[in-house]
Short mmCIF file of C-alpha atoms and ligand atoms in Angstrom, two decimals:
data_model
loop_
_atom_site.label_atom_id
_atom_site.label_comp_id
_atom_site.label_asym_id
_atom_site.label_seq_id
_atom_site.Cartn_x
_atom_site.Cartn_y
_atom_site.Cartn_z
CA UNK S 1 35.09 -22.09 -90.84
CA UNK S 2 37.69 -24.47 -92.48
CA UNK S 3 36.90 -28.03 -93.06
CA UNK S 4 39.69 -30.00 -91.22
CA UNK S 5 40.97 -33.48 -92.23
CA UNK S 6 43.50 -35.91 -90.51
CA UNK S 7 44.41 -39.49 -90.47
CA UNK S 8 43.04 -40.68 -87.18
CA UNK S 9 44.77 -43.99 -86.83
CA UNK S 10 48.55 -44.49 -85.92
CA UNK S 11 51.17 -44.19 -88.65
CA UNK S 12 52.37 -47.14 -90.50
CA UNK S 13 50.66 -50.11 -92.22
CA UNK S 14 47.60 -51.68 -90.58
CA UNK S 15 44.31 -53.57 -91.56
CA UNK S 16 42.36 -50.24 -91.38
CA UNK S 17 43.24 -46.69 -91.56
CA UNK S 18 40.74 -44.01 -90.61
CA UNK S 19 40.55 -40.49 -92.22
CA UNK S 20 38.39 -38.22 -90.34
CA UNK S 21 36.66 -34.91 -91.71
CA UNK S 22 35.05 -31.97 -89.80
CA UNK S 23 33.54 -28.80 -91.03
CA UNK S 24 30.89 -27.32 -93.29
CA UNK S 25 32.46 -28.69 -96.62
CA UNK S 26 32.39 -32.25 -95.39
CA UNK S 27 29.37 -33.50 -97.39
CA UNK S 28 30.62 -31.74 -100.74
CA UNK S 29 34.13 -33.36 -100.22
CA UNK S 30 32.79 -36.68 -99.45
CA UNK S 31 30.58 -36.54 -102.67
CA UNK S 32 33.55 -35.82 -104.63
CA UNK S 33 35.78 -38.51 -103.06
CA UNK S 34 33.20 -41.16 -103.99
CA UNK S 35 32.35 -39.38 -107.21
CA UNK S 36 28.57 -39.13 -106.56
CA UNK S 37 27.28 -35.77 -106.44
CA UNK S 38 23.87 -36.91 -105.37
CA UNK S 39 24.89 -39.01 -102.54
CA UNK S 40 22.59 -38.32 -99.60
CA UNK S 41 23.90 -40.29 -96.58
CA UNK S 42 21.70 -40.80 -93.53
CA UNK S 43 23.58 -39.71 -90.40
CA UNK S 44 25.29 -42.65 -88.47
CA UNK S 45 24.91 -45.07 -91.06
CA UNK S 46 27.71 -46.92 -92.73
CA UNK S 47 28.18 -47.27 -96.43
CA UNK S 48 30.42 -49.41 -98.57
CA UNK S 49 31.84 -46.86 -101.29
CA UNK S 50 34.49 -46.74 -103.90
CA UNK S 51 36.85 -43.81 -103.29
CA UNK S 52 37.96 -42.50 -106.64
CA UNK S 53 41.16 -41.08 -107.67
CA UNK S 54 41.38 -37.69 -109.36
CA UNK S 55 41.96 -39.42 -112.65
CA UNK S 56 38.76 -41.31 -112.22
CA UNK S 57 40.32 -44.63 -111.49
CA UNK S 58 39.44 -46.42 -108.20
CA UNK S 59 41.65 -45.70 -105.17
CA UNK S 60 40.14 -48.00 -102.62
CA UNK S 61 36.90 -49.48 -101.44
CA UNK S 62 36.06 -48.05 -98.10
CA UNK S 63 33.49 -47.80 -95.27
CA UNK S 64 32.14 -44.26 -95.08
CA UNK S 65 30.22 -42.94 -92.07
CA UNK S 66 28.60 -39.59 -91.89
CA UNK S 67 27.46 -37.41 -88.93
CA UNK S 68 25.22 -34.36 -89.35
CA UNK S 69 25.74 -31.31 -87.07
CA UNK S 70 25.24 -31.03 -84.23
CA UNK S 71 25.31 -34.77 -83.46
CA UNK S 72 28.94 -35.53 -84.00
CA UNK S 73 31.96 -35.57 -81.89
CA UNK S 74 32.97 -32.00 -82.85
CA UNK S 75 29.41 -30.81 -83.07
CA UNK S 76 29.96 -29.76 -86.74
CA UNK S 77 29.18 -31.96 -89.73
CA UNK S 78 31.60 -34.76 -90.01
CA UNK S 79 32.49 -37.91 -91.83
CA UNK S 80 35.02 -40.70 -91.59
CA UNK S 81 36.43 -42.99 -94.23
CA UNK S 82 37.67 -46.29 -93.19
CA UNK S 83 40.12 -47.30 -95.87
CA UNK S 84 42.70 -50.26 -96.03
CA UNK S 85 45.42 -49.17 -93.73
CA UNK S 86 48.25 -48.43 -96.40
CA UNK S 87 49.97 -45.26 -95.74
CA UNK S 88 49.94 -44.61 -99.47
CA UNK S 89 46.26 -44.82 -99.73
CA UNK S 90 45.62 -42.65 -96.69
CA UNK S 91 48.07 -40.10 -98.03
CA UNK S 92 46.25 -40.01 -101.30
CA UNK S 93 42.91 -39.42 -99.57
CA UNK S 94 44.59 -36.52 -97.50
CA UNK S 95 46.06 -35.03 -100.72
CA UNK S 96 42.73 -35.18 -102.64
CA UNK S 97 40.81 -33.75 -99.65
CA UNK S 98 43.20 -30.83 -99.61
CA UNK S 99 42.76 -30.23 -103.23
CA UNK S 100 39.01 -30.20 -102.45
CA UNK S 101 39.39 -27.41 -99.98
CA UNK S 102 40.03 -29.30 -96.64
CA UNK S 103 43.10 -28.31 -94.38
CA UNK S 104 45.09 -30.49 -92.38
CA UNK S 105 44.08 -30.46 -88.75
CA UNK S 106 46.38 -29.17 -85.91
CA UNK S 107 46.90 -31.64 -83.15
CA UNK S 108 43.83 -31.90 -81.01
CA UNK S 109 41.89 -29.70 -83.26
CA UNK S 110 38.80 -32.07 -83.54
CA UNK S 111 38.59 -31.87 -79.72
CA UNK S 112 39.23 -28.29 -79.50
CA UNK S 113 36.16 -27.87 -81.83
CA UNK S 114 34.16 -30.17 -79.74
CA UNK S 115 35.00 -27.90 -76.71
CA UNK S 116 34.18 -24.83 -78.48
CA UNK S 117 30.93 -26.10 -79.70
CA UNK S 118 30.07 -26.93 -76.01
CA UNK S 119 30.11 -30.73 -76.64
CA UNK S 120 32.52 -31.15 -73.70
CA UNK S 121 34.48 -28.83 -71.36
CA UNK S 122 38.09 -28.53 -71.14
CA UNK S 123 38.80 -31.05 -68.44
CA UNK S 124 36.83 -33.68 -70.52
CA UNK S 125 38.89 -32.77 -73.64
CA UNK S 126 42.03 -33.26 -71.70
CA UNK S 127 40.69 -36.59 -70.49
CA UNK S 128 40.35 -37.71 -74.07
CA UNK S 129 44.14 -36.91 -74.43
CA UNK S 130 44.96 -38.68 -71.24
CA UNK S 131 42.91 -41.62 -72.14
CA UNK S 132 44.76 -42.05 -75.42
CA UNK S 133 48.08 -41.78 -73.59
CA UNK S 134 47.20 -43.93 -70.45
CA UNK S 135 49.84 -46.41 -69.62
CA UNK S 136 47.98 -48.56 -67.16
CA UNK S 137 44.54 -49.70 -66.47
CA UNK S 138 44.09 -47.44 -63.44
CA UNK S 139 45.13 -44.42 -65.39
CA UNK S 140 42.47 -45.27 -67.89
CA UNK S 141 39.91 -45.63 -65.26
CA UNK S 142 40.83 -42.05 -64.06
CA UNK S 143 40.77 -40.58 -67.47
CA UNK S 144 37.28 -42.00 -68.19
CA UNK S 145 36.03 -40.61 -65.01
CA UNK S 146 37.23 -37.19 -65.95
CA UNK S 147 35.97 -37.74 -69.46
CA UNK S 148 32.39 -38.41 -67.88
CA UNK S 149 32.60 -35.12 -66.06
CA UNK S 150 33.55 -36.24 -62.57
CA UNK S 151 36.12 -33.53 -62.12
CA UNK S 152 33.94 -30.76 -63.27
CA UNK S 153 31.24 -32.12 -60.82
CA UNK S 154 33.74 -32.10 -58.08
CA UNK S 155 34.60 -28.41 -58.58
CA UNK S 156 30.89 -27.48 -58.83
CA UNK S 157 30.11 -27.12 -55.08
CA UNK S 158 33.12 -24.85 -54.51
CA UNK S 159 32.07 -22.74 -57.33
CA UNK S 160 28.31 -22.39 -56.45
CA UNK S 161 29.39 -21.61 -52.78
CA UNK S 162 31.86 -18.87 -53.99
CA UNK S 163 29.08 -17.29 -56.20
CA UNK S 164 26.71 -17.14 -53.30
CA UNK S 165 29.32 -15.57 -51.15
CA UNK S 166 30.22 -12.98 -53.74
CA UNK S 167 26.53 -12.18 -54.46
CA UNK S 168 25.97 -11.74 -50.75
CA UNK S 169 29.07 -9.49 -50.39
CA UNK S 170 28.17 -7.43 -53.51
CA UNK S 171 24.64 -6.74 -52.24
CA UNK S 172 25.72 -5.91 -48.84
CA UNK S 173 28.16 -3.35 -50.33
CA UNK S 174 25.27 -1.82 -52.29
CA UNK S 175 22.80 -1.53 -49.42
CA UNK S 176 24.95 -1.16 -46.17
CA UNK S 177 26.42 2.04 -45.62
CA UNK S 178 28.79 0.90 -42.84
CA UNK S 179 31.16 -1.91 -42.66
CA UNK S 180 29.87 -5.31 -42.48
CA UNK S 181 28.88 -6.37 -38.93
CA UNK S 182 31.28 -8.68 -37.17
CA UNK S 183 28.70 -11.39 -37.06
CA UNK S 184 28.49 -11.47 -40.89
CA UNK S 185 32.20 -11.36 -41.11
CA UNK S 186 32.50 -14.50 -38.86
CA UNK S 187 29.94 -16.24 -40.98
CA UNK S 188 31.77 -15.38 -44.19
CA UNK S 189 35.00 -16.49 -43.04
CA UNK S 190 33.56 -19.76 -42.00
CA UNK S 191 32.14 -20.44 -45.33
CA UNK S 192 35.35 -19.45 -47.12
CA UNK S 193 37.26 -21.83 -44.88
CA UNK S 194 34.93 -24.52 -45.94
CA UNK S 195 35.55 -23.87 -49.53
CA UNK S 196 39.22 -23.68 -48.97
CA UNK S 197 39.25 -27.09 -47.36
CA UNK S 198 37.33 -28.71 -50.18
CA UNK S 199 39.66 -27.34 -52.84
CA UNK S 200 42.65 -28.24 -50.83
CA UNK S 201 41.39 -31.71 -50.37
CA UNK S 202 41.01 -32.05 -54.13
CA UNK S 203 44.50 -30.56 -54.69
CA UNK S 204 45.99 -33.15 -52.16
CA UNK S 205 45.00 -35.94 -54.64
CA UNK S 206 47.58 -34.69 -57.16
CA UNK S 207 50.61 -36.74 -55.72
CA UNK S 208 48.62 -39.88 -56.47
CA UNK S 209 46.96 -38.57 -59.73
CA UNK S 210 50.23 -37.60 -61.15
CA UNK S 211 51.88 -40.80 -60.25
CA UNK S 212 48.98 -42.74 -61.78
CA UNK S 213 49.12 -40.68 -65.00
CA UNK S 214 53.05 -40.10 -65.38
CA UNK S 215 54.58 -42.88 -63.27
CA UNK S 216 57.33 -42.50 -60.63
CA UNK S 217 61.09 -43.16 -60.99
CA UNK S 218 62.39 -45.53 -58.43
CA UNK S 219 66.26 -46.24 -58.20
CA UNK S 220 67.71 -49.30 -56.16
CA UNK S 221 70.90 -48.14 -54.62
CA UNK S 222 73.28 -49.84 -52.26
CA UNK S 223 76.73 -51.39 -51.72
CA UNK S 224 78.08 -54.26 -54.04
CA UNK S 225 76.51 -57.60 -53.31
CA UNK S 226 73.58 -56.58 -51.02
CA UNK S 227 71.08 -57.91 -53.56
CA UNK S 228 70.14 -54.92 -55.59
CA UNK S 229 70.11 -56.84 -58.98
CA UNK S 230 68.21 -59.74 -57.41
CA UNK S 231 65.67 -57.28 -56.01
CA UNK S 232 65.33 -55.52 -59.36
CA UNK S 233 64.85 -58.83 -61.04
CA UNK S 234 62.09 -59.79 -58.40
CA UNK S 235 60.25 -56.67 -58.89
CA UNK S 236 60.57 -56.87 -62.72
CA UNK S 237 59.56 -60.39 -62.57
CA UNK S 238 62.12 -61.80 -64.90
CA UNK S 239 65.94 -62.24 -64.97
CA UNK S 240 66.86 -58.97 -66.53
CA UNK S 241 70.03 -57.94 -64.63
CA UNK S 242 73.13 -60.11 -64.16
CA UNK S 243 73.16 -61.65 -60.61
CA UNK S 244 76.50 -62.95 -59.34
CA UNK S 245 78.37 -63.36 -56.12
CA UNK S 246 81.16 -61.25 -57.50
CA UNK S 247 81.05 -57.83 -56.14
CA UNK S 248 80.84 -55.01 -58.66
CA UNK S 249 79.12 -56.84 -61.52
CA UNK S 250 76.51 -54.29 -62.34
CA UNK S 251 78.58 -51.54 -63.83
CA UNK S 252 75.94 -49.45 -65.55
CA UNK S 253 72.34 -48.54 -64.61
CA UNK S 254 69.60 -50.45 -66.12
CA UNK S 255 65.86 -49.56 -66.11
CA UNK S 256 62.70 -51.30 -66.71
CA UNK S 257 59.00 -50.16 -66.51
CA UNK S 258 56.86 -52.04 -64.15
CA UNK S 259 53.39 -51.30 -62.82
CA UNK S 260 53.13 -51.34 -58.94
CA UNK S 261 49.40 -51.50 -57.78
CA UNK S 262 48.25 -49.50 -61.01
CA UNK S 263 51.13 -46.88 -60.79
CA UNK S 264 53.66 -47.00 -63.50
CA UNK S 265 57.17 -47.29 -62.11
CA UNK S 266 60.29 -46.69 -64.05
CA UNK S 267 62.73 -49.05 -61.94
CA UNK S 268 66.47 -48.43 -62.26
CA UNK S 269 69.13 -50.94 -60.92
CA UNK S 270 72.41 -49.16 -60.31
CA UNK S 271 75.97 -49.95 -60.02
CA UNK S 272 76.89 -50.69 -56.32
CA UNK S 273 78.48 -47.76 -54.63
CA UNK S 274 81.95 -48.18 -53.13
CA UNK S 275 85.41 -47.00 -53.86
CA UNK S 276 85.83 -47.78 -57.52
CA UNK S 277 88.46 -50.42 -58.44
CA UNK S 278 88.67 -49.30 -62.17
CA UNK S 279 87.65 -46.63 -64.63
CA UNK S 280 84.57 -48.41 -65.80
CA UNK S 281 83.30 -49.02 -62.39
CA UNK S 282 83.88 -45.43 -61.71
CA UNK S 283 81.76 -44.30 -64.42
CA UNK S 284 79.01 -46.72 -63.26
CA UNK S 285 79.07 -45.04 -59.83
CA UNK S 286 78.75 -41.55 -61.45
CA UNK S 287 75.71 -42.82 -63.31
CA UNK S 288 74.43 -44.23 -59.98
CA UNK S 289 74.69 -40.70 -58.45
CA UNK S 290 72.94 -39.27 -61.53
CA UNK S 291 70.27 -41.85 -61.13
CA UNK S 292 69.81 -41.10 -57.32
CA UNK S 293 69.36 -37.34 -58.28
CA UNK S 294 66.70 -38.12 -61.00
CA UNK S 295 64.67 -40.57 -58.89
CA UNK S 296 61.58 -39.75 -57.13
CA UNK S 297 62.38 -42.49 -54.57
CA UNK S 298 65.31 -44.45 -53.68
CA UNK S 299 65.24 -48.01 -52.41
CA UNK S 300 68.54 -48.28 -50.27
CA UNK S 301 69.32 -52.07 -50.06
CA UNK S 302 71.26 -53.21 -47.08
CA UNK S 303 72.58 -56.91 -46.43
CA UNK S 304 70.59 -58.06 -43.52
CA UNK S 305 73.09 -60.77 -42.68
CA UNK S 306 76.09 -58.51 -42.23
CA UNK S 307 76.93 -55.52 -39.96
CA UNK S 308 76.26 -52.12 -41.34
CA UNK S 309 79.38 -51.25 -43.21
CA UNK S 310 81.03 -47.65 -43.49
CA UNK S 311 79.89 -47.75 -47.13
CA UNK S 312 76.31 -48.66 -46.11
CA UNK S 313 76.41 -45.61 -43.82
CA UNK S 314 77.70 -43.45 -46.48
CA UNK S 315 74.91 -44.39 -48.85
CA UNK S 316 72.26 -44.02 -46.12
CA UNK S 317 73.54 -40.59 -45.49
CA UNK S 318 73.83 -39.65 -49.22
CA UNK S 319 70.20 -40.82 -49.69
CA UNK S 320 68.85 -39.08 -46.61
CA UNK S 321 66.64 -36.81 -48.66
CA UNK S 322 63.25 -37.94 -47.13
CA UNK S 323 62.55 -39.95 -50.35
CA UNK S 324 64.12 -43.08 -49.48
CA UNK S 325 63.03 -46.51 -48.33
CA UNK S 326 65.36 -48.97 -46.65
CA UNK S 327 65.17 -52.53 -47.59
CA UNK S 328 67.14 -54.86 -45.44
CA UNK S 329 67.61 -57.88 -47.81
CA UNK S 330 68.10 -61.61 -47.27
CA UNK S 331 65.62 -61.97 -44.53
CA UNK S 332 65.35 -65.63 -45.40
CA UNK S 333 68.96 -65.99 -43.69
CA UNK S 334 69.89 -65.41 -40.13
CA UNK S 335 69.69 -61.72 -39.44
CA UNK S 336 72.52 -59.55 -38.09
CA UNK S 337 70.93 -58.10 -34.85
CA UNK S 338 73.10 -55.00 -34.86
CA UNK S 339 71.32 -53.77 -38.06
CA UNK S 340 67.85 -52.96 -36.55
CA UNK S 341 69.30 -51.11 -33.78
CA UNK S 342 71.57 -49.03 -36.13
CA UNK S 343 68.56 -48.14 -38.14
CA UNK S 344 66.18 -47.36 -35.48
CA UNK S 345 65.80 -43.85 -36.31
CA UNK S 346 65.33 -44.40 -40.01
CA UNK S 347 61.63 -44.11 -40.75
CA UNK S 348 60.77 -46.38 -43.47
CA UNK S 349 62.39 -49.92 -43.13
CA UNK S 350 61.27 -53.12 -44.69
CA UNK S 351 62.55 -56.52 -44.33
CA UNK S 352 62.72 -58.47 -47.63
CA UNK S 353 64.13 -61.34 -49.37
CA UNK S 354 64.86 -60.89 -53.03
CA UNK S 355 65.43 -64.69 -53.14
CA UNK S 356 62.11 -65.72 -51.90
CA UNK S 357 59.99 -62.71 -52.37
CA UNK S 358 59.03 -62.22 -48.77
CA UNK S 359 58.34 -58.76 -47.81
CA UNK S 360 57.84 -57.30 -51.33
CA UNK S 361 54.19 -56.56 -50.85
CA UNK S 362 55.29 -54.50 -47.86
CA UNK S 363 57.91 -52.87 -49.89
CA UNK S 364 55.44 -51.89 -52.55
CA UNK S 365 53.19 -50.58 -49.99
CA UNK S 366 55.95 -48.32 -48.55
CA UNK S 367 56.95 -47.15 -51.83
CA UNK S 368 53.53 -45.93 -52.74
CA UNK S 369 52.66 -44.57 -49.27
CA UNK S 370 53.97 -41.11 -49.80
CA UNK S 371 51.54 -40.64 -52.75
CA UNK S 372 48.65 -40.67 -50.24
CA UNK S 373 45.96 -43.14 -49.97
CA UNK S 374 44.34 -43.95 -53.16
CA UNK S 375 42.42 -46.90 -54.09
CA UNK S 376 41.58 -46.32 -57.58
CA UNK S 377 38.20 -48.25 -57.22
CA UNK S 378 37.05 -46.43 -54.00
CA UNK S 379 38.59 -43.06 -54.23
CA UNK S 380 36.80 -40.15 -56.01
CA UNK S 381 38.27 -38.39 -58.96
CA UNK S 382 42.07 -37.60 -58.70
CA UNK S 383 43.80 -34.49 -59.96
CA UNK S 384 46.19 -35.75 -62.70
CA UNK S 385 47.28 -32.68 -64.50
CA UNK S 386 49.75 -30.11 -63.20
CA UNK S 387 47.60 -27.32 -64.91
CA UNK S 388 44.71 -28.24 -62.72
CA UNK S 389 46.79 -28.57 -59.56
CA UNK S 390 48.34 -25.30 -60.22
CA UNK S 391 44.95 -23.57 -60.58
CA UNK S 392 43.66 -25.13 -57.45
CA UNK S 393 46.64 -23.77 -55.52
CA UNK S 394 46.01 -20.41 -56.95
CA UNK S 395 42.43 -20.58 -55.97
CA UNK S 396 43.38 -21.50 -52.41
CA UNK S 397 46.02 -18.62 -52.25
CA UNK S 398 43.38 -16.18 -53.59
CA UNK S 399 40.78 -17.21 -51.06
CA UNK S 400 43.37 -17.15 -48.24
CA UNK S 401 44.21 -13.47 -49.19
CA UNK S 402 40.51 -12.58 -49.20
CA UNK S 403 40.26 -14.27 -45.70
CA UNK S 404 43.18 -12.15 -44.46
CA UNK S 405 41.58 -8.94 -45.78
CA UNK S 406 38.30 -9.90 -43.90
CA UNK S 407 40.06 -10.51 -40.74
CA UNK S 408 41.64 -6.99 -40.96
CA UNK S 409 38.11 -5.73 -41.70
CA UNK S 410 39.58 -3.91 -44.71
CA UNK S 411 37.63 -2.95 -47.70
CA UNK S 412 35.04 -5.41 -49.08
CA UNK S 413 36.04 -4.52 -52.55
CA UNK S 414 39.47 -5.94 -51.97
CA UNK S 415 37.95 -9.13 -50.48
CA UNK S 416 35.84 -9.48 -53.69
CA UNK S 417 38.83 -9.11 -55.99
CA UNK S 418 40.29 -12.20 -54.50
CA UNK S 419 36.94 -14.12 -54.55
CA UNK S 420 36.56 -13.16 -58.36
CA UNK S 421 39.97 -14.39 -58.99
CA UNK S 422 39.44 -17.62 -57.17
CA UNK S 423 36.27 -18.12 -59.34
CA UNK S 424 38.18 -17.26 -62.56
CA UNK S 425 40.76 -19.83 -61.62
CA UNK S 426 38.25 -22.64 -60.97
CA UNK S 427 36.60 -21.57 -64.24
CA UNK S 428 39.99 -22.00 -66.07
CA UNK S 429 40.16 -25.61 -65.02
CA UNK S 430 36.87 -26.40 -67.01
CA UNK S 431 37.66 -23.95 -69.69
CA UNK S 432 34.94 -21.38 -69.07
CA UNK S 433 37.33 -18.68 -68.63
CA UNK S 434 40.47 -19.90 -70.40
CA UNK S 435 42.33 -17.57 -72.78
CA UNK S 436 42.62 -18.71 -76.42
CA UNK S 437 46.49 -18.85 -76.37
CA UNK S 438 46.28 -21.22 -73.30
CA UNK S 439 43.79 -23.27 -75.08
CA UNK S 440 46.08 -23.54 -78.02
CA UNK S 441 48.96 -24.58 -75.79
CA UNK S 442 47.01 -27.40 -74.22
CA UNK S 443 45.60 -28.78 -77.51
CA UNK S 444 49.14 -28.84 -78.97
CA UNK S 445 49.80 -31.72 -76.61
CA UNK S 446 47.17 -33.79 -78.31
CA UNK S 447 47.51 -36.39 -81.08
CA UNK S 448 46.76 -35.38 -84.76
CA UNK S 449 43.29 -36.68 -85.75
CA UNK S 450 41.84 -36.23 -82.11
P1 GDP E 1 73.99 -56.66 -56.09
O1 GDP E 1 75.53 -56.64 -56.31
O2 GDP E 1 73.71 -55.67 -54.96
O3 GDP E 1 73.20 -56.18 -57.32
O4 GDP E 1 73.70 -57.99 -55.70
P2 GDP E 1 73.22 -59.33 -56.38
O5 GDP E 1 71.60 -59.22 -56.68
O6 GDP E 1 74.11 -59.67 -57.45
O7 GDP E 1 73.21 -60.52 -55.18
C1 GDP E 1 74.34 -60.83 -54.52
C2 GDP E 1 74.34 -62.08 -54.09
O8 GDP E 1 73.48 -62.22 -52.89
C3 GDP E 1 74.07 -63.29 -55.04
O9 GDP E 1 74.75 -64.43 -54.80
C4 GDP E 1 72.57 -63.56 -54.68
O10 GDP E 1 72.04 -64.70 -55.10
C5 GDP E 1 72.38 -63.32 -53.23
N1 GDP E 1 71.22 -62.74 -52.75
C6 GDP E 1 70.56 -61.70 -53.21
N2 GDP E 1 69.41 -61.55 -52.60
C7 GDP E 1 69.21 -62.51 -51.67
C8 GDP E 1 68.36 -62.86 -50.66
O11 GDP E 1 67.13 -62.24 -50.36
N3 GDP E 1 68.38 -64.05 -49.89
C9 GDP E 1 69.71 -64.79 -50.12
N4 GDP E 1 69.84 -65.87 -49.36
N5 GDP E 1 70.69 -64.41 -51.07
C10 GDP E 1 70.42 -63.25 -51.66
#
């Protein structure tokens, strides 16, 4: 096995920079780096040592910590050197380590080794990556839950039940000459349907989980002067967009990242849609249409003090994709009665005032509603990864196929094929049955040094 090395801290200058090693040559490399062939470190103790250049001159004084196998992150022998965080020094340590026989680690290779050595399963390894990448506190909470094994634990009952069903069916096949009696088939179907319900319930958390991890794109659209930029500024919490009473001032789309109840949101303010009066405005409107196509959700802003214009109606029609929320703005002023009646059959309507902030809580709730109910404190673990989601859906499909075959009283062997597939899909989530090339693909999305 190679001994791998990587800089574990982010590139650039910093107070401290950490170089990490894992593999059987760790101790010998460490001894050479500090030029002390007799050095006998106690595991998990920290030593202040001089790192020495190949010429014999001092390179840096650094803190060195050593971890004996199997009690390390990777499960192999490891050590870490905390140097001063100069890229020149860190690079020098890497070069010398390579001369001493270490190889630069691939992205995620430390965690891959941890996985292969049984220190964690695949979902936990993925949680390490997600934790490092988390954009919000709520996303970090989810990642830590997964790291602590909550996702694997949530899958466990379905797996155990499936194994029970498989064992029963297999032994029935061995000992029973005839087909399974109807009563047993009914029983099996009931148990299978319970497993399907559980797996589906977990899969259904993906809308919330994905939003929490990757965020959602929300575009504010509407006619000029209805208050789009004011609403954008309110939501962003600062005066980012230019607000004027002159129609058509926002000529380009601008975006800002915000956090709405723990969910990262990329909010885009767009140029008002109307028949453009000049070329620049025309381009702005084209960009608006692009932003509308890209968005996960549209906030269609309507001026609540004026009658619904034909432009308003055109935008509402354009946005009618099931992913829009209508915000009737300026509710601090006298309302135009005709509007509510005109929007009666539009499902999601909220009254807001970008000026006073009234109704914005309501707006946030409506924006997040399609993601399903998730209260990151109270809810269980969420599915945040499309790989997991896809495998859960394949599990459900496979189980449903088996159920169909059972209903037709067709061959038990065929029923078993579906059940075994379902079990394999669940196993792929936690990495028990994941092919090496898929593992490679997953770990390539990790940082170097993790
Ligand atoms: P946009 O063209 O749609 O981006 O609209 P702006 O945000 O530039 O706002 C147009 C005008 O409406 C400005 O004079 C704002 O001050 C005013 N306005 C926006 N929202 C509100 C609101 O909620 N209440 C009131 N009274 N005025 C508003």
